[in-house]
Amino acid sequence: MKKLLVNLDRKILIVKRESIVDKHVRFDGKIVAGMYSNFWGDIEGNEVYLGKGCTVNGTIRCRKAVIGAYTRFNSIIASGDVIVLDGCVGNSIKASGDVRIGNSIVHSVETDGYVLVDGAAKLEKLIARRVVASMD
């Protein structure tokens, strides 16, 4: 059974649910990973969308990233916006755009834009133009 599906017309790489990818993934387009997928290497693409409970041991390099709930990641380097949903644990985020973080633990966040902390996130180091925190 194939764990990677490619649609070149729409420029989408789909990683099936519960897949284990043991190599670096580089794709000139959108990368969509199903729930509970594991990446042992780096992920490089224009847009990266990770489902719930994924694990990324390498670096995520992209323009835009949406990290699903309860995902573990090492580092994210984005030239645009980053969204991190609830329950994630990560080492570092470096972004040129805005960063939105739910109830997650991230050691360091550096951005040229805004950081929106939505809930009770734990951040050790934070560098941003403006920080907006909301507790709903």
PDB file of C-alpha atoms in Angstrom:
ATOM      1  CA  MET A   1       0.000   0.000   0.000  1.00  0.00           C
ATOM      2  CA  LYS A   2       1.351   3.421  -0.962  1.00  0.00           C
ATOM      3  CA  LYS A   3       1.833   5.906   1.850  1.00  0.00           C
ATOM      4  CA  LEU A   4       2.462   8.938  -0.387  1.00  0.00           C
ATOM      5  CA  LEU A   5       0.055  10.191  -3.053  1.00  0.00           C
ATOM      6  CA  VAL A   6       0.981  12.963  -5.494  1.00  0.00           C
ATOM      7  CA  ASN A   7      -1.396  15.127  -7.515  1.00  0.00           C
ATOM      8  CA  LEU A   8       0.783  17.165  -9.874  1.00  0.00           C
ATOM      9  CA  ASP A   9      -2.170  19.073 -11.368  1.00  0.00           C
ATOM     10  CA  ARG A  10      -3.075  20.599  -7.990  1.00  0.00           C
ATOM     11  CA  LYS A  11       0.522  20.444  -6.609  1.00  0.00           C
ATOM     12  CA  ILE A  12      -0.443  18.416  -3.538  1.00  0.00           C
ATOM     13  CA  LEU A  13       1.510  15.673  -1.766  1.00  0.00           C
ATOM     14  CA  ILE A  14      -0.681  13.590   0.549  1.00  0.00           C
ATOM     15  CA  VAL A  15       0.837  11.444   3.292  1.00  0.00           C
ATOM     16  CA  LYS A  16      -1.629   8.789   4.374  1.00  0.00           C
ATOM     17  CA  ARG A  17      -2.756   8.388   7.964  1.00  0.00           C
ATOM     18  CA  GLU A  18      -0.399   6.545  10.359  1.00  0.00           C
ATOM     19  CA  SER A  19       2.453   6.542   7.818  1.00  0.00           C
ATOM     20  CA  ILE A  20       6.106   6.435   8.743  1.00  0.00           C
ATOM     21  CA  VAL A  21       8.291   8.493   6.395  1.00  0.00           C
ATOM     22  CA  ASP A  22      11.969   7.724   6.995  1.00  0.00           C
ATOM     23  CA  LYS A  23      13.427  10.163   4.434  1.00  0.00           C
ATOM     24  CA  HIS A  24      13.441  13.914   3.908  1.00  0.00           C
ATOM     25  CA  VAL A  25      10.298  15.148   2.154  1.00  0.00           C
ATOM     26  CA  ARG A  26      10.763  17.989  -0.355  1.00  0.00           C
ATOM     27  CA  PHE A  27       7.850  19.009  -2.565  1.00  0.00           C
ATOM     28  CA  ASP A  28       7.174  22.189  -4.543  1.00  0.00           C
ATOM     29  CA  GLY A  29       3.579  22.614  -3.450  1.00  0.00           C
ATOM     30  CA  LYS A  30       1.249  21.728  -0.608  1.00  0.00           C
ATOM     31  CA  ILE A  31       2.061  18.857   1.775  1.00  0.00           C
ATOM     32  CA  VAL A  32      -0.877  17.358   3.690  1.00  0.00           C
ATOM     33  CA  ALA A  33      -0.174  14.680   6.322  1.00  0.00           C
ATOM     34  CA  GLY A  34      -2.832  12.453   7.847  1.00  0.00           C
ATOM     35  CA  MET A  35      -3.286  11.864  11.556  1.00  0.00           C
ATOM     36  CA  TYR A  36      -0.553  10.083  13.522  1.00  0.00           C
ATOM     37  CA  SER A  37       2.026  10.266  10.719  1.00  0.00           C
ATOM     38  CA  ASN A  38       5.718  10.125  11.677  1.00  0.00           C
ATOM     39  CA  PHE A  39       8.498  11.950   9.839  1.00  0.00           C
ATOM     40  CA  TRP A  40      12.060  10.981  10.694  1.00  0.00           C
ATOM     41  CA  GLY A  41      13.584  13.673   8.483  1.00  0.00           C
ATOM     42  CA  ASP A  42      12.897  17.213   7.297  1.00  0.00           C
ATOM     43  CA  ILE A  43       9.759  18.471   5.560  1.00  0.00           C
ATOM     44  CA  GLU A  44      10.147  21.158   2.878  1.00  0.00           C
ATOM     45  CA  GLY A  45       7.240  22.601   0.904  1.00  0.00           C
ATOM     46  CA  ASN A  46       5.270  25.757   0.145  1.00  0.00           C
ATOM     47  CA  GLU A  47       2.499  24.917   2.605  1.00  0.00           C
ATOM     48  CA  VAL A  48       2.602  22.192   5.267  1.00  0.00           C
ATOM     49  CA  TYR A  49      -0.563  20.882   6.930  1.00  0.00           C
ATOM     50  CA  LEU A  50      -0.082  18.238   9.625  1.00  0.00           C
ATOM     51  CA  GLY A  51      -2.973  16.254  11.084  1.00  0.00           C
ATOM     52  CA  LYS A  52      -3.544  15.417  14.723  1.00  0.00           C
ATOM     53  CA  GLY A  53      -0.833  13.544  16.613  1.00  0.00           C
ATOM     54  CA  CYS A  54       1.977  13.721  14.059  1.00  0.00           C
ATOM     55  CA  THR A  55       5.668  13.580  14.956  1.00  0.00           C
ATOM     56  CA  VAL A  56       8.390  15.447  13.039  1.00  0.00           C
ATOM     57  CA  ASN A  57      11.982  14.766  14.120  1.00  0.00           C
ATOM     58  CA  GLY A  58      13.533  17.081  11.519  1.00  0.00           C
ATOM     59  CA  THR A  59      12.937  20.692  10.526  1.00  0.00           C
ATOM     60  CA  ILE A  60       9.787  21.968   8.819  1.00  0.00           C
ATOM     61  CA  ARG A  61      10.726  24.559   6.159  1.00  0.00           C
ATOM     62  CA  CYS A  62       7.832  26.260   4.415  1.00  0.00           C
ATOM     63  CA  ARG A  63       5.979  29.435   3.567  1.00  0.00           C
ATOM     64  CA  LYS A  64       2.911  28.586   5.682  1.00  0.00           C
ATOM     65  CA  ALA A  65       2.367  25.871   8.296  1.00  0.00           C
ATOM     66  CA  VAL A  66      -0.672  24.542  10.154  1.00  0.00           C
ATOM     67  CA  ILE A  67       0.328  22.085  12.877  1.00  0.00           C
ATOM     68  CA  GLY A  68      -2.439  19.766  14.080  1.00  0.00           C
ATOM     69  CA  ALA A  69      -3.315  19.143  17.710  1.00  0.00           C
ATOM     70  CA  TYR A  70      -1.034  16.984  19.885  1.00  0.00           C
ATOM     71  CA  THR A  71       1.801  17.077  17.339  1.00  0.00           C
ATOM     72  CA  ARG A  72       5.461  16.888  18.398  1.00  0.00           C
ATOM     73  CA  PHE A  73       7.944  18.824  16.271  1.00  0.00           C
ATOM     74  CA  ASN A  74      11.566  19.895  16.448  1.00  0.00           C
ATOM     75  CA  SER A  75      11.645  23.228  14.630  1.00  0.00           C
ATOM     76  CA  ILE A  76       9.632  25.247  12.127  1.00  0.00           C
ATOM     77  CA  ILE A  77      11.185  27.810   9.776  1.00  0.00           C
ATOM     78  CA  ALA A  78       8.490  29.693   7.832  1.00  0.00           C
ATOM     79  CA  SER A  79       8.573  32.702   5.529  1.00  0.00           C
ATOM     80  CA  GLY A  80       4.889  33.351   6.308  1.00  0.00           C
ATOM     81  CA  ASP A  81       2.332  32.464   8.970  1.00  0.00           C
ATOM     82  CA  VAL A  82       2.354  29.535  11.411  1.00  0.00           C
ATOM     83  CA  ILE A  83      -0.627  28.103  13.296  1.00  0.00           C
ATOM     84  CA  VAL A  84       0.005  25.644  16.144  1.00  0.00           C
ATOM     85  CA  LEU A  85      -3.103  23.977  17.562  1.00  0.00           C
ATOM     86  CA  ASP A  86      -3.730  22.743  21.133  1.00  0.00           C
ATOM     87  CA  GLY A  87      -1.544  20.160  22.841  1.00  0.00           C
ATOM     88  CA  CYS A  88       1.544  20.503  20.639  1.00  0.00           C
ATOM     89  CA  VAL A  89       5.096  20.256  21.958  1.00  0.00           C
ATOM     90  CA  GLY A  90       7.892  21.877  19.989  1.00  0.00           C
ATOM     91  CA  ASN A  91      11.411  23.196  20.241  1.00  0.00           C
ATOM     92  CA  SER A  92      11.452  26.347  18.100  1.00  0.00           C
ATOM     93  CA  ILE A  93       9.454  28.432  15.638  1.00  0.00           C
ATOM     94  CA  LYS A  94      11.053  31.075  13.403  1.00  0.00           C
ATOM     95  CA  ALA A  95       8.602  32.903  11.155  1.00  0.00           C
ATOM     96  CA  SER A  96       8.450  36.068   9.085  1.00  0.00           C
ATOM     97  CA  GLY A  97       4.660  36.314   9.376  1.00  0.00           C
ATOM     98  CA  ASP A  98       2.252  35.950  12.278  1.00  0.00           C
ATOM     99  CA  VAL A  99       2.257  33.008  14.706  1.00  0.00           C
ATOM    100  CA  ARG A 100      -0.858  31.684  16.441  1.00  0.00           C
ATOM    101  CA  ILE A 101      -0.365  29.223  19.307  1.00  0.00           C
ATOM    102  CA  GLY A 102      -3.029  27.279  21.194  1.00  0.00           C
ATOM    103  CA  ASN A 103      -2.557  25.462  24.527  1.00  0.00           C
ATOM    104  CA  SER A 104       0.902  24.185  23.619  1.00  0.00           C
ATOM    105  CA  ILE A 105       4.486  24.083  24.838  1.00  0.00           C
ATOM    106  CA  VAL A 106       7.090  25.729  22.600  1.00  0.00           C
ATOM    107  CA  HIS A 107      10.582  26.579  23.850  1.00  0.00           C
ATOM    108  CA  SER A 108      11.314  29.560  21.584  1.00  0.00           C
ATOM    109  CA  VAL A 109       9.256  31.651  19.175  1.00  0.00           C
ATOM    110  CA  GLU A 110      10.854  34.308  16.965  1.00  0.00           C
ATOM    111  CA  THR A 111       8.779  36.256  14.450  1.00  0.00           C
ATOM    112  CA  ASP A 112       8.772  39.550  12.592  1.00  0.00           C
ATOM    113  CA  GLY A 113       4.988  39.700  12.966  1.00  0.00           C
ATOM    114  CA  TYR A 114       2.477  39.198  15.752  1.00  0.00           C
ATOM    115  CA  VAL A 115       2.156  36.297  18.181  1.00  0.00           C
ATOM    116  CA  LEU A 116      -1.393  35.410  19.184  1.00  0.00           C
ATOM    117  CA  VAL A 117      -1.444  33.162  22.234  1.00  0.00           C
ATOM    118  CA  ASP A 118      -4.876  31.549  22.341  1.00  0.00           C
ATOM    119  CA  GLY A 119      -5.103  29.869  25.749  1.00  0.00           C
ATOM    120  CA  ALA A 120      -2.485  28.873  28.292  1.00  0.00           C
ATOM    121  CA  ALA A 121       0.577  28.209  26.143  1.00  0.00           C
ATOM    122  CA  LYS A 122       3.996  27.777  27.751  1.00  0.00           C
ATOM    123  CA  LEU A 123       6.714  29.728  25.931  1.00  0.00           C
ATOM    124  CA  GLU A 124      10.252  30.078  27.283  1.00  0.00           C
ATOM    125  CA  LYS A 125      11.648  32.607  24.785  1.00  0.00           C
ATOM    126  CA  LEU A 126       9.491  34.998  22.781  1.00  0.00           C
ATOM    127  CA  ILE A 127      10.629  37.605  20.240  1.00  0.00           C
ATOM    128  CA  ALA A 128       7.877  39.377  18.298  1.00  0.00           C
ATOM    129  CA  ARG A 129       6.663  42.768  17.148  1.00  0.00           C
ATOM    130  CA  ARG A 130       3.519  42.430  19.268  1.00  0.00           C
ATOM    131  CA  VAL A 131       2.059  39.740  21.539  1.00  0.00           C
ATOM    132  CA  VAL A 132      -1.698  39.294  21.910  1.00  0.00           C
ATOM    133  CA  ALA A 133      -2.970  36.862  24.546  1.00  0.00           C
ATOM    134  CA  SER A 134      -6.563  35.702  24.931  1.00  0.00           C
ATOM    135  CA  MET A 135      -8.017  33.347  27.498  1.00  0.00           C
ATOM    136  CA  ASP A 136     -11.378  32.005  26.348  1.00  0.00           C
TER     137      ASP A 136
END
